[in-house]
Coordinates of C-alpha atoms and ligand atoms in Angstrom, one line a residue:
M352 CA -11.2 0.5 36.9
F353 CA -11.9 -1.0 40.3
S354 CA -13.7 -4.2 40.6
T355 CA -16.3 -4.4 43.3
H356 CA -16.5 -8.2 43.0
A357 CA -14.8 -10.4 45.6
H358 CA -13.0 -12.4 42.9
A359 CA -10.9 -10.8 40.2
A360 CA -12.5 -11.1 36.8
K361 CA -10.8 -13.4 34.4
V362 CA -8.3 -11.7 32.1
Y363 CA -8.4 -13.3 28.7
Q364 CA -5.0 -13.8 27.2
V365 CA -4.9 -12.8 23.5
A366 CA -2.2 -13.9 21.1
T367 CA -1.3 -11.7 18.2
D368 CA 1.7 -11.7 15.8
A369 CA 2.2 -7.9 16.0
A370 CA 4.1 -7.6 12.8
Y371 CA 1.2 -7.1 10.5
A372 CA 0.4 -3.4 10.2
P373 CA -2.2 -1.9 10.0
F374 CA -4.0 -4.9 11.7
E375 CA -1.6 -5.6 14.6
S376 CA 1.8 -4.1 15.2
L377 CA 3.9 -2.6 17.9
N378 CA 4.0 1.2 18.4
S379 CA 7.1 3.1 19.6
K380 CA 6.1 2.3 23.2
K381 CA 6.0 -1.4 22.3
E382 CA 2.2 -1.5 22.8
V383 CA 0.1 -3.7 20.5
V384 CA -2.0 -1.5 18.2
G385 CA -4.0 -1.8 15.0
F386 CA -7.4 -2.5 13.5
S387 CA -7.7 -6.0 15.0
V388 CA -6.7 -4.7 18.4
D389 CA -9.3 -1.9 18.3
I390 CA -12.0 -4.3 17.2
L391 CA -11.3 -6.7 20.0
E392 CA -11.0 -3.9 22.5
A393 CA -14.4 -2.6 21.4
I394 CA -15.9 -6.1 21.7
A395 CA -14.4 -6.6 25.1
Q396 CA -15.8 -3.3 26.3
K397 CA -19.3 -4.2 25.0
T398 CA -19.3 -7.5 26.7
G399 CA -17.5 -6.6 29.9
M400 CA -14.5 -8.8 29.1
K401 CA -11.0 -8.1 30.3
I402 CA -8.3 -8.8 27.7
K403 CA -4.5 -8.7 27.6
F404 CA -2.7 -8.8 24.2
I405 CA 0.5 -10.8 24.1
N406 CA 2.8 -10.5 21.1
T407 CA 3.2 -14.1 20.0
P408 CA 5.2 -15.5 17.0
W409 CA 3.0 -16.7 14.1
E410 CA 4.7 -20.1 14.1
G411 CA 3.0 -22.0 16.9
I412 CA 0.4 -19.3 17.5
F413 CA -2.5 -21.8 17.1
A414 CA -1.0 -24.3 19.4
T415 CA -1.4 -21.8 22.3
L416 CA -5.1 -22.4 22.2
P417 CA -5.3 -26.2 23.0
N418 CA -2.5 -25.9 25.5
G419 CA -4.3 -23.1 27.4
D420 CA -1.5 -20.5 27.1
R421 CA -3.9 -18.2 25.3
D422 CA -7.7 -17.9 25.2
M423 CA -7.9 -16.2 21.8
V424 CA -5.9 -15.5 18.7
I425 CA -6.6 -12.3 16.8
S426 CA -4.0 -11.9 14.2
S427 CA -5.7 -11.3 10.8
V428 CA -6.3 -15.1 10.8
T429 CA -8.2 -16.2 7.7
I430 CA -11.0 -18.6 8.5
T431 CA -10.2 -21.8 6.5
P432 CA -11.9 -25.2 6.4
E433 CA -8.6 -26.8 7.5
R434 CA -8.1 -24.5 10.5
K435 CA -11.8 -25.0 11.5
Q436 CA -10.9 -28.6 12.2
S437 CA -8.7 -27.7 15.1
M438 CA -10.1 -24.4 16.4
D439 CA -13.3 -22.5 16.5
F440 CA -13.8 -19.0 14.9
S441 CA -16.0 -16.0 15.6
E442 CA -18.0 -14.5 12.8
P443 CA -15.8 -12.7 10.3
Y444 CA -14.5 -9.2 11.3
F445 CA -12.7 -8.3 8.0
E446 CA -12.7 -9.3 4.3
A447 CA -9.3 -9.6 2.6
K448 CA -7.5 -11.3 -0.2
Q449 CA -4.0 -12.0 -1.4
L450 CA -2.0 -9.4 -3.2
I451 CA 1.4 -9.5 -5.0
A452 CA 4.3 -7.1 -4.4
V453 CA 7.1 -6.8 -6.9
N454 CA 9.7 -4.2 -7.8
K455 CA 8.3 -1.5 -10.0
K456 CA 10.5 -2.6 -12.9
N457 CA 9.4 -6.2 -12.7
K458 CA 7.4 -7.4 -15.7
V459 CA 5.2 -9.7 -13.6
S460 CA 1.5 -8.8 -14.4
K461 CA -0.5 -11.7 -13.1
F462 CA -0.4 -14.5 -10.5
T463 CA 0.7 -17.2 -13.0
D464 CA 3.8 -15.2 -13.8
L465 CA 5.0 -16.3 -10.4
K466 CA 5.2 -19.9 -11.5
T467 CA 9.0 -20.1 -11.9
I468 CA 10.4 -17.1 -9.9
K469 CA 11.4 -16.7 -6.2
V470 CA 8.5 -15.8 -4.1
G471 CA 8.6 -14.8 -0.4
V472 CA 5.8 -15.6 2.0
Q473 CA 5.2 -15.8 5.8
T474 CA 5.3 -19.5 6.7
G475 CA 2.0 -21.2 7.1
T476 CA -0.1 -18.3 5.9
T477 CA -2.7 -18.3 3.2
G478 CA -0.1 -16.6 1.0
D479 CA 2.1 -19.7 1.5
E480 CA -0.9 -21.8 0.5
V481 CA -1.7 -20.0 -2.7
I482 CA 1.9 -20.1 -3.9
Q483 CA 2.1 -23.8 -3.1
K484 CA -0.8 -24.4 -5.4
L485 CA 0.9 -22.6 -8.2
Q486 CA 4.5 -23.9 -7.7
G487 CA 4.0 -27.1 -5.8
K488 CA 4.5 -27.8 -2.1
T489 CA 8.2 -28.6 -2.4
S490 CA 9.2 -25.9 -4.9
P491 CA 12.7 -24.5 -4.1
N492 CA 11.5 -21.1 -5.3
I493 CA 9.1 -20.6 -2.3
K494 CA 11.1 -18.7 0.3
R495 CA 9.4 -18.9 3.7
F496 CA 9.9 -16.3 6.5
E497 CA 8.8 -16.1 10.1
S498 CA 7.2 -12.7 9.5
T499 CA 5.7 -10.8 6.6
P500 CA 8.0 -7.8 7.2
L501 CA 11.0 -10.1 6.8
A502 CA 9.7 -11.4 3.5
I503 CA 9.2 -7.8 2.2
K504 CA 12.7 -6.9 3.4
E505 CA 14.1 -9.8 1.3
L506 CA 12.1 -8.4 -1.7
E507 CA 13.6 -5.0 -1.2
N508 CA 17.1 -6.6 -1.1
G509 CA 16.4 -8.6 -4.2
G510 CA 16.6 -12.0 -2.6
V511 CA 13.1 -12.8 -3.8
D512 CA 11.3 -11.5 -6.9
A513 CA 7.9 -11.2 -5.4
V514 CA 5.9 -11.4 -2.1
V515 CA 2.4 -12.7 -1.7
A516 CA 0.5 -11.6 1.4
D517 CA -2.8 -10.1 2.6
N518 CA -3.8 -7.0 0.6
G519 CA -4.1 -4.6 3.5
V520 CA -0.6 -5.3 4.7
V521 CA 1.0 -5.1 1.3
V522 CA -0.8 -1.9 0.4
N523 CA 0.1 -0.4 3.8
F524 CA 3.8 -1.2 3.3
V525 CA 4.1 -0.1 -0.4
S526 CA 2.3 3.2 0.2
N527 CA 4.3 4.0 3.3
N528 CA 7.6 3.1 1.8
P529 CA 7.9 4.8 -1.6
K530 CA 11.7 4.5 -1.6
S531 CA 11.4 0.8 -1.7
N532 CA 10.2 1.1 -5.3
L533 CA 7.6 -1.6 -5.0
K534 CA 4.2 -2.0 -6.8
T535 CA 1.2 -4.2 -6.1
I536 CA -0.5 -6.6 -8.5
D537 CA -4.0 -7.9 -8.0
D538 CA -5.2 -11.1 -9.6
A539 CA -8.8 -12.0 -10.3
T540 CA -8.1 -15.6 -9.2
F541 CA -7.4 -14.7 -5.6
A542 CA -10.4 -15.8 -3.5
K543 CA -12.1 -13.7 -0.8
E544 CA -10.8 -14.4 2.7
Y545 CA -12.4 -13.6 6.0
Y546 CA -10.6 -12.8 9.3
G547 CA -12.0 -14.4 12.4
I548 CA -11.0 -14.5 16.1
A549 CA -9.9 -18.1 16.9
V550 CA -10.5 -19.9 20.2
K551 CA -10.0 -23.4 21.6
K552 CA -12.2 -25.9 19.8
G553 CA -15.4 -26.4 21.7
N554 CA -15.3 -23.1 23.6
K555 CA -18.9 -22.2 22.6
A556 CA -19.5 -19.7 25.4
L557 CA -16.5 -17.5 24.3
I558 CA -17.5 -17.7 20.6
E559 CA -21.1 -16.6 21.6
Q560 CA -19.7 -13.7 23.6
L561 CA -17.4 -12.6 20.8
N562 CA -20.2 -12.8 18.2
K563 CA -22.6 -10.9 20.5
G564 CA -20.0 -8.1 21.0
L565 CA -19.1 -8.0 17.3
A566 CA -22.8 -7.7 16.3
A567 CA -23.2 -4.9 18.9
I568 CA -20.3 -2.8 17.7
K569 CA -21.5 -3.3 14.1
A570 CA -25.0 -2.1 15.1
D571 CA -24.0 1.0 17.1
G572 CA -21.5 2.4 14.6
T573 CA -18.3 1.5 16.5
Y574 CA -17.1 -0.9 13.9
E575 CA -17.5 1.6 11.1
K576 CA -15.7 4.3 13.1
I577 CA -12.7 1.9 13.6
Y578 CA -12.8 0.9 10.0
T579 CA -12.7 4.5 8.8
K580 CA -9.8 5.3 11.2
Y581 CA -7.6 2.7 9.4
F582 CA -9.0 2.4 5.9
G583 CA -10.9 5.6 5.2
K584 CA -14.4 5.8 3.9
Ligands
LIG173 N1 -4.5 -14.0 6.7 C1 -3.3 -14.8 6.6 C2 -3.6 -16.1 7.2 O1 -4.4 -16.3 8.0 C3 -2.1 -14.1 7.2 C4 -2.2 -13.7 8.6 C5 -0.9 -13.3 9.2 N2 -1.0 -12.6 10.4 C6 0.0 -12.0 11.1 N3 -0.3 -11.3 12.2 N4 1.2 -12.3 10.8 O2 -2.9 -17.1 6.9

């Protein structure tokens, strides 16, 4: 609690779009909670890092790194070759893939069935990218939302016919909201994705610290404990 050092230790500012349960969301006390949060807190504890989570909108979240507003982004961010050009990533802390949500009565059974129907996605996510590949970048049937919960709300309201988003988030919503009458559809063509912690390009020291911490919590069972807390055995 109390620092014995003459200078206050740096508090790393961490951006997260806390509308992505069970990875990062706000609890009733408006605190940022979730799997990603627990993982970074455990890493910070291992490496003696002080961190502060700041709920940050997804749109523009990566721009907070080069401009120095935030030191890290942990927000279920998929490591992609394109993103790696403008930021650096830790080793992966979670494996994911895309998943489709539709109304239970919908006849959609595979990804290519989404070719000509209205699909909701969170702007600039990997879900947005996969549907662009199927429908074309400028397709009027891609409906973009600033958060994934807003896209799902539109699906419940019938404004879109399907939502494409990360599997953990879609499964979490569908199983916690049986009254919404949604089902999930997996597709073999969806590639594996890996979540990483993003930092400003070139911040090697911070990446090394994060990777060291991540390796340590994997080695001592902390990672597994956190995993089980959110996803079971
Ligand atoms: N994994 C996806 C991506 O990196 C979606 C992440 C969205 N995260 C969030 N907290 N809204 O594009």
